[in-house]
Amino acid sequence: MFSPSVSPSAVKDAEVKKSIEMALQDFNPKNGIADSVIDEEAVAEPQSIMEVSTVTEEPPIIQRRVSSKQRKLSLEEYRNAYLKVPVIIDRKPVFVSCEVRERLEDYVRKLGGRKMSVSGLLENIARQHLDTYDADFEQWRKL
């Protein structure tokens, strides 16, 4: 019935899980009673039932449509956060890969204003990042 490498309790647990799964398949939501009867051994084994009951199925993800008004609001939030022209007084060079530079240029050209540049976008992203993690940096430095 079972191989020597599998413990008897594991086989029993598998049988209990199988009987519970079969009972759940036959469950009738109208009266709240399973159409088939669960083995009495499964009911007598509360530990196995507890292990099975912790496994839950996640509901399917519902895709919701995003209205054009919501998209425009999120674009405005993005522009306010990252596409404002920053004032950079003491400039230093920063290097990024050609691929990243081209993608950033494309976004800035399509979404930014006339005076916006890739350097300005990177400045805004870096400032936002530093503001977000400033307290964490201090804690991490002390580790």
Coordinates of N, CA, C and O in Angstrom, one line a residue:
M1 N 0.8 -1.2 0.0 CA 0.0 0.0 0.0 C 0.9 1.3 0.0 O 0.6 2.2 -0.7
F2 N 1.9 1.3 0.8 CA 2.8 2.4 0.8 C 4.2 1.9 0.7 O 4.6 0.9 1.2
S3 N 5.1 2.8 0.2 CA 6.5 2.4 0.1 C 7.2 2.6 1.4 O 6.7 3.4 2.3
P4 N 8.3 1.9 1.7 CA 9.0 2.0 3.0 C 9.5 3.4 3.2 O 9.7 3.8 4.4
S5 N 9.7 4.3 2.2 CA 10.2 5.6 2.5 C 9.1 6.6 2.9 O 9.5 7.7 3.4
V6 N 7.9 6.2 2.8 CA 6.8 7.1 3.3 C 6.2 6.6 4.6 O 5.9 5.4 4.8
S7 N 6.2 7.5 5.6 CA 5.7 7.1 6.9 C 4.2 6.8 6.9 O 3.5 7.3 6.1
P8 N 3.7 5.9 7.8 CA 2.3 5.6 7.9 C 1.4 6.8 8.1 O 0.3 6.9 7.6
S9 N 2.0 7.7 9.0 CA 1.2 8.9 9.3 C 1.0 9.8 8.0 O 0.0 10.4 7.8
A10 N 2.0 9.8 7.2 CA 1.9 10.6 5.9 C 0.9 10.0 5.0 O 0.1 10.7 4.3
V11 N 0.8 8.7 5.0 CA -0.2 8.0 4.1 C -1.6 8.3 4.7 O -2.5 8.6 3.9
K12 N -1.7 8.3 6.0 CA -3.0 8.6 6.6 C -3.4 10.0 6.3 O -4.6 10.3 6.0
D13 N -2.5 10.9 6.5 CA -2.8 12.3 6.2 C -3.2 12.5 4.7 O -4.1 13.3 4.5
A14 N -2.6 11.8 3.8 CA -2.9 11.9 2.4 C -4.4 11.4 2.2 O -5.1 12.0 1.4
E15 N -4.7 10.3 2.9 CA -6.0 9.8 2.8 C -7.1 10.8 3.3 O -8.2 11.0 2.7
V16 N -6.8 11.4 4.4 CA -7.7 12.3 5.1 C -7.9 13.5 4.1 O -9.0 14.0 3.9
K17 N -6.8 14.0 3.6 CA -6.9 15.2 2.7 C -7.7 14.8 1.5 O -8.6 15.6 1.0
K18 N -7.5 13.6 0.9 CA -8.3 13.2 -0.2 C -9.8 13.1 0.1 O -10.6 13.6 -0.7
S19 N -10.1 12.6 1.3 CA -11.5 12.4 1.6 C -12.2 13.8 1.8 O -13.3 14.0 1.5
I20 N -11.4 14.7 2.4 CA -12.0 16.1 2.6 C -12.1 16.8 1.3 O -13.1 17.5 1.1
E21 N -11.2 16.6 0.4 CA -11.3 17.3 -0.9 C -12.5 16.7 -1.7 O -13.3 17.5 -2.3
M22 N -12.8 15.4 -1.6 CA -13.9 14.8 -2.2 C -15.2 15.4 -1.6 O -16.2 15.7 -2.3
A23 N -15.2 15.5 -0.3 CA -16.4 16.1 0.4 C -16.7 17.5 0.0 O -17.8 17.9 -0.2
L24 N -15.6 18.3 -0.2 CA -15.7 19.7 -0.6 C -16.2 19.8 -2.0 O -17.0 20.7 -2.4
Q25 N -15.9 18.8 -2.9 CA -16.4 18.9 -4.2 C -17.9 18.6 -4.3 O -18.6 19.1 -5.1
D26 N -18.4 17.8 -3.3 CA -19.8 17.5 -3.3 C -20.6 18.4 -2.4 O -21.8 18.2 -2.2
F27 N -20.0 19.5 -2.0 CA -20.7 20.4 -1.1 C -21.8 21.1 -1.8 O -21.6 21.6 -2.9
N28 N -22.9 21.2 -1.2 CA -24.1 21.9 -1.7 C -24.3 23.2 -1.0 O -24.7 23.2 0.2
P29 N -24.1 24.4 -1.6 CA -24.2 25.6 -0.9 C -25.6 26.0 -0.5 O -25.8 26.8 0.4
K30 N -26.6 25.4 -1.1 CA -28.0 25.7 -0.7 C -28.3 25.3 0.7 O -29.0 26.0 1.5
N31 N -28.0 24.1 1.1 CA -28.3 23.6 2.4 C -27.1 23.5 3.3 O -27.2 23.2 4.5
G32 N -25.9 23.8 2.8 CA -24.7 23.8 3.6 C -24.2 22.4 4.1 O -23.5 22.3 5.1
I33 N -24.7 21.4 3.5 CA -24.4 20.0 3.9 C -23.7 19.3 2.7 O -24.1 19.4 1.6
A34 N -22.6 18.6 3.0 CA -22.0 17.8 2.0 C -22.8 16.6 1.5 O -23.5 16.0 2.4
D35 N -22.9 16.4 0.2 CA -23.7 15.3 -0.3 C -23.1 13.9 0.1 O -23.8 13.0 0.2
S36 N -21.8 13.9 0.2 CA -21.2 12.6 0.6 C -20.7 12.7 2.0 O -20.6 13.8 2.6
V37 N -20.6 11.6 2.7 CA -20.2 11.5 4.1 C -18.7 11.4 4.2 O -18.1 10.6 3.5
I38 N -18.1 12.1 5.1 CA -16.7 12.1 5.4 C -16.4 10.9 6.3 O -17.2 10.5 7.2
D39 N -15.3 10.2 6.0 CA -14.9 9.1 6.9 C -14.8 9.5 8.3 O -14.4 10.6 8.6
E40 N -15.2 8.6 9.2 CA -15.1 8.9 10.6 C -13.7 9.0 11.1 O -13.4 9.7 12.0
E41 N -12.7 8.3 10.4 CA -11.3 8.5 10.7 C -10.8 9.9 10.5 O -10.1 10.4 11.3
A42 N -11.4 10.5 9.4 CA -11.0 11.9 9.1 C -11.5 12.9 10.2 O -10.8 13.8 10.6
V43 N -12.7 12.6 10.7 CA -13.3 13.5 11.7 C -12.5 13.3 13.1 O -12.3 14.2 13.8
A44 N -12.0 12.1 13.3 CA -11.4 11.8 14.6 C -9.9 12.3 14.6 O -9.3 12.3 15.6
E45 N -9.4 12.8 13.5 CA -8.1 13.3 13.4 C -8.0 14.8 13.3 O -7.9 15.3 12.2
P46 N -8.2 15.6 14.4 CA -8.3 17.0 14.3 C -7.1 17.7 13.8 O -7.1 18.7 13.1
Q47 N -5.9 17.1 14.1 CA -4.6 17.7 13.6 C -4.5 17.7 12.1 O -4.2 18.7 11.5
S48 N -4.9 16.6 11.5 CA -4.9 16.6 10.0 C -5.9 17.5 9.4 O -5.6 18.1 8.4
I49 N -7.0 17.6 10.0 CA -8.0 18.5 9.5 C -7.6 20.0 9.6 O -7.8 20.8 8.7
M50 N -6.9 20.3 10.7 CA -6.4 21.7 10.8 C -5.4 22.0 9.8 O -5.4 23.1 9.2
E51 N -4.5 21.0 9.4 CA -3.6 21.3 8.4 C -4.2 21.5 7.0 O -3.8 22.4 6.3
V52 N -5.3 20.7 6.7 CA -5.9 20.9 5.5 C -6.7 22.2 5.4 O -6.8 22.9 4.4
S53 N -7.3 22.6 6.5 CA -8.1 23.8 6.5 C -7.3 25.1 6.4 O -7.9 26.1 6.0
T54 N -6.0 25.0 6.6 CA -5.2 26.2 6.4 C -5.0 26.5 4.9 O -4.6 27.6 4.6
V55 N -5.2 25.5 4.1 CA -5.0 25.7 2.6 C -6.3 26.3 2.1 O -7.3 25.6 2.1
T56 N -6.2 27.5 1.6 CA -7.4 28.1 1.0 C -7.2 28.5 -0.4 O -6.0 28.8 -0.8
E57 N -8.2 28.5 -1.2 CA -8.1 28.9 -2.6 C -8.3 30.4 -2.6 O -9.2 30.9 -2.0
E58 N -7.5 31.0 -3.4 CA -7.6 32.5 -3.6 C -8.7 32.7 -4.7 O -8.8 32.0 -5.7
P59 N -9.5 33.8 -4.5 CA -10.5 34.1 -5.5 C -9.8 34.6 -6.7 O -8.7 35.1 -6.7
P60 N -10.5 34.4 -7.9 CA -9.8 34.9 -9.1 C -9.7 36.4 -9.1 O -10.5 37.1 -8.5
I61 N -8.7 36.9 -9.8 CA -8.4 38.3 -9.8 C -9.4 38.9 -10.8 O -9.5 38.5 -12.0
I62 N -10.1 40.0 -10.4 CA -11.0 40.6 -11.3 C -10.3 41.8 -11.9 O -9.8 42.7 -11.2
Q63 N -10.3 41.9 -13.2 CA -9.7 43.0 -13.9 C -10.7 44.1 -14.0 O -11.8 43.9 -14.5
R64 N -10.4 45.2 -13.5 CA -11.3 46.4 -13.6 C -10.7 47.3 -14.6 O -9.5 47.5 -14.8
R65 N -11.7 48.0 -15.3 CA -11.3 48.9 -16.3 C -10.9 50.3 -15.7 O -11.4 50.7 -14.7
V66 N -9.9 50.9 -16.2 CA -9.4 52.2 -15.7 C -10.0 53.2 -16.7 O -9.7 53.2 -17.9
S67 N -10.7 54.2 -16.1 CA -11.3 55.2 -17.0 C -10.2 56.2 -17.4 O -9.1 56.3 -16.8
S68 N -10.5 56.9 -18.5 CA -9.6 57.9 -19.0 C -9.4 59.0 -17.9 O -8.3 59.6 -17.8
K69 N -10.4 59.3 -17.1 CA -10.2 60.3 -16.1 C -9.2 59.9 -15.0 O -8.4 60.7 -14.6
Q70 N -9.3 58.6 -14.7 CA -8.3 58.0 -13.7 C -6.9 58.1 -14.3 O -6.0 58.3 -13.5
R71 N -6.8 57.7 -15.5 CA -5.5 57.7 -16.2 C -4.9 59.1 -16.2 O -3.7 59.4 -15.9
K72 N -5.8 60.1 -16.5 CA -5.3 61.5 -16.5 C -4.9 62.0 -15.1 O -3.9 62.7 -15.0
L73 N -5.6 61.6 -14.1 CA -5.2 61.9 -12.7 C -3.9 61.3 -12.3 O -3.1 62.0 -11.7
S74 N -3.7 60.0 -12.7 CA -2.4 59.4 -12.4 C -1.3 60.0 -13.1 O -0.2 60.1 -12.6
L75 N -1.5 60.4 -14.4 CA -0.5 61.1 -15.2 C -0.2 62.5 -14.5 O 1.0 62.8 -14.4
E76 N -1.2 63.2 -14.0 CA -0.9 64.5 -13.3 C -0.1 64.2 -12.0 O 0.8 65.0 -11.7
E77 N -0.4 63.2 -11.3 CA 0.3 62.9 -10.1 C 1.8 62.6 -10.5 O 2.7 63.0 -9.8
Y78 N 2.0 61.8 -11.5 CA 3.4 61.5 -12.0 C 4.1 62.7 -12.4 O 5.3 62.9 -12.0
R79 N 3.4 63.6 -13.1 CA 4.1 64.8 -13.6 C 4.5 65.7 -12.4 O 5.5 66.3 -12.4
N80 N 3.6 65.8 -11.4 CA 3.9 66.6 -10.2 C 5.0 66.0 -9.4 O 5.8 66.8 -8.9
A81 N 5.1 64.7 -9.4 CA 6.2 64.1 -8.6 C 7.5 64.1 -9.3 O 8.6 64.3 -8.7
Y82 N 7.5 63.8 -10.6 CA 8.8 63.5 -11.3 C 9.1 64.4 -12.5 O 10.3 64.4 -12.9
L83 N 8.1 65.1 -13.1 CA 8.4 65.8 -14.3 C 8.4 67.3 -14.1 O 8.3 68.1 -15.0
K84 N 8.6 67.8 -12.8 CA 8.8 69.2 -12.6 C 10.3 69.5 -12.8 O 11.1 68.7 -12.4
V85 N 10.5 70.6 -13.4 CA 11.9 71.0 -13.7 C 12.6 71.4 -12.4 O 12.3 72.4 -11.8
P86 N 13.6 70.6 -12.0 CA 14.3 70.9 -10.7 C 15.4 72.0 -10.9 O 15.9 72.1 -12.1
V87 N 15.7 72.6 -9.9 CA 16.8 73.6 -9.9 C 18.1 72.8 -9.4 O 18.1 72.4 -8.2
I88 N 19.0 72.6 -10.3 CA 20.3 71.9 -9.9 C 21.4 72.9 -9.9 O 21.8 73.4 -11.0
I89 N 22.0 73.3 -8.8 CA 23.0 74.3 -8.7 C 24.4 73.8 -8.9 O 25.1 74.3 -9.8
D90 N 24.7 72.7 -8.2 CA 26.1 72.1 -8.3 C 26.0 70.8 -9.0 O 25.7 69.8 -8.4
R91 N 26.2 70.7 -10.3 CA 26.0 69.5 -11.1 C 27.2 68.6 -11.1 O 28.3 69.0 -11.1
K92 N 26.9 67.3 -11.1 CA 27.9 66.3 -11.2 C 27.5 65.2 -12.2 O 26.3 65.0 -12.3
P93 N 28.4 64.6 -13.0 CA 27.9 63.6 -14.0 C 27.5 62.3 -13.3 O 28.1 61.9 -12.3
V94 N 26.5 61.7 -13.9 CA 26.1 60.4 -13.5 C 25.9 59.5 -14.7 O 25.4 60.0 -15.7
F95 N 26.4 58.3 -14.7 CA 26.3 57.4 -15.8 C 25.3 56.4 -15.7 O 25.1 55.8 -14.7
V96 N 24.5 56.2 -16.8 CA 23.5 55.1 -16.9 C 23.7 54.5 -18.3 O 24.4 55.0 -19.2
S97 N 23.2 53.3 -18.4 CA 23.4 52.5 -19.7 C 22.6 53.3 -20.8 O 21.7 54.0 -20.6
C98 N 23.1 53.0 -22.0 CA 22.5 53.6 -23.2 C 21.0 53.2 -23.3 O 20.1 54.1 -23.6
E99 N 20.7 52.0 -23.0 CA 19.3 51.5 -23.1 C 18.4 52.3 -22.1 O 17.3 52.8 -22.5
V100 N 18.8 52.5 -20.9 CA 18.0 53.2 -19.9 C 17.9 54.7 -20.3 O 16.9 55.3 -20.2
R101 N 19.0 55.3 -20.7 CA 19.0 56.7 -21.2 C 18.0 56.9 -22.3 O 17.2 57.8 -22.3
E102 N 18.0 56.0 -23.3 CA 17.0 56.1 -24.4 C 15.6 56.0 -23.9 O 14.7 56.8 -24.4
R103 N 15.3 55.1 -23.0 CA 13.9 54.9 -22.5 C 13.5 56.2 -21.7 O 12.4 56.7 -21.9
L104 N 14.4 56.7 -20.9 CA 14.1 57.9 -20.1 C 13.9 59.1 -21.1 O 13.0 59.9 -20.9
E105 N 14.7 59.2 -22.1 CA 14.5 60.3 -23.1 C 13.2 60.2 -23.7 O 12.5 61.3 -23.9
D106 N 12.8 59.0 -24.1 CA 11.5 58.8 -24.7 C 10.3 59.3 -23.8 O 9.4 60.0 -24.2
Y107 N 10.4 58.9 -22.5 CA 9.4 59.3 -21.6 C 9.4 60.8 -21.4 O 8.3 61.5 -21.3
V108 N 10.5 61.4 -21.2 CA 10.6 62.8 -21.0 C 10.1 63.6 -22.2 O 9.4 64.6 -22.1
R109 N 10.4 63.1 -23.4 CA 10.0 63.8 -24.6 C 8.5 63.7 -24.8 O 7.8 64.7 -25.1
K110 N 7.9 62.6 -24.4 CA 6.4 62.4 -24.6 C 5.6 63.1 -23.4 O 4.5 63.6 -23.7
L111 N 6.1 63.0 -22.2 CA 5.3 63.4 -21.1 C 5.8 64.7 -20.4 O 5.0 65.4 -19.7
G112 N 7.1 65.1 -20.6 CA 7.6 66.2 -19.9 C 7.4 67.5 -20.7 O 6.9 67.5 -21.8
G113 N 7.7 68.6 -20.0 CA 7.5 69.9 -20.6 C 8.7 70.3 -21.5 O 9.6 69.4 -21.7
R114 N 8.7 71.5 -22.0 CA 9.8 71.9 -22.9 C 11.2 71.9 -22.3 O 12.2 71.6 -22.9
K115 N 11.2 72.3 -21.0 CA 12.5 72.5 -20.3 C 12.9 71.2 -19.5 O 14.0 71.2 -18.9
M116 N 12.1 70.2 -19.6 CA 12.4 69.0 -18.8 C 13.5 68.2 -19.6 O 13.5 68.1 -20.8
S117 N 14.4 67.5 -18.8 CA 15.5 66.7 -19.3 C 15.6 65.4 -18.6 O 15.0 65.2 -17.5
V118 N 16.4 64.5 -19.1 CA 16.6 63.2 -18.4 C 17.3 63.5 -17.1 O 17.0 62.9 -16.1
S119 N 18.2 64.4 -17.1 CA 18.9 64.8 -15.8 C 17.9 65.2 -14.8 O 18.0 64.9 -13.6
G120 N 16.9 66.1 -15.2 CA 15.9 66.5 -14.2 C 15.1 65.4 -13.7 O 14.7 65.3 -12.5
L121 N 14.7 64.5 -14.6 CA 13.9 63.3 -14.2 C 14.7 62.5 -13.2 O 14.1 62.1 -12.2
L122 N 15.9 62.2 -13.5 CA 16.8 61.4 -12.6 C 16.9 62.1 -11.2 O 16.9 61.5 -10.2
E123 N 17.1 63.4 -11.3 CA 17.2 64.2 -10.0 C 15.9 64.1 -9.2 O 16.0 63.8 -8.0
N124 N 14.7 64.2 -9.8 CA 13.5 64.0 -9.1 C 13.3 62.6 -8.6 O 12.8 62.4 -7.4
I125 N 13.6 61.6 -9.3 CA 13.5 60.2 -8.9 C 14.5 60.0 -7.7 O 14.1 59.4 -6.7
A126 N 15.7 60.5 -7.8 CA 16.6 60.3 -6.7 C 16.2 61.0 -5.4 O 16.3 60.5 -4.3
R127 N 15.7 62.2 -5.5 CA 15.2 63.0 -4.4 C 14.0 62.3 -3.7 O 13.9 62.1 -2.5
Q128 N 13.1 61.8 -4.5 CA 11.9 61.0 -4.0 C 12.4 59.8 -3.3 O 11.9 59.5 -2.2
H129 N 13.3 59.1 -3.8 CA 13.9 57.9 -3.2 C 14.6 58.2 -1.9 O 14.3 57.5 -0.9
L130 N 15.4 59.2 -1.9 CA 16.1 59.6 -0.7 C 15.1 60.1 0.4 O 15.3 59.7 1.6
D131 N 14.0 60.8 0.0 CA 13.0 61.2 1.0 C 12.3 60.0 1.6 O 12.0 60.0 2.8
T132 N 12.0 59.1 0.8 CA 11.3 57.9 1.2 C 12.1 57.0 2.2 O 11.6 56.6 3.2
Y133 N 13.4 56.8 1.9 CA 14.2 55.9 2.7 C 15.2 56.6 3.6 O 16.0 56.0 4.2
D134 N 15.0 57.9 3.8 CA 16.0 58.6 4.7 C 16.1 58.1 6.1 O 17.2 57.8 6.6
A135 N 15.0 57.8 6.7 CA 15.0 57.3 8.1 C 15.6 55.9 8.1 O 16.3 55.5 9.0
D136 N 15.3 55.1 7.1 CA 15.8 53.7 7.0 C 17.3 53.7 6.8 O 18.0 52.9 7.3
F137 N 17.8 54.7 6.0 CA 19.3 54.7 5.8 C 20.0 54.9 7.1 O 21.0 54.3 7.3
E138 N 19.5 55.8 8.0 CA 20.1 56.0 9.3 C 20.1 54.7 10.1 O 21.1 54.4 10.8
Q139 N 19.0 54.0 10.1 CA 18.9 52.7 10.9 C 19.9 51.7 10.3 O 20.5 51.0 11.0
W140 N 19.9 51.6 9.0 CA 20.8 50.6 8.3 C 22.2 50.9 8.5 O 23.0 50.0 8.6
R141 N 22.6 52.2 8.6 CA 24.0 52.6 8.8 C 24.5 52.1 10.1 O 25.6 51.7 10.3
K142 N 23.5 52.0 11.1 CA 23.9 51.6 12.5 C 24.1 50.1 12.7 O 24.5 49.7 13.7
L143 N 23.6 49.4 11.7 CA 23.7 47.9 11.8 C 25.1 47.4 11.8 O 26.0 47.9 11.2

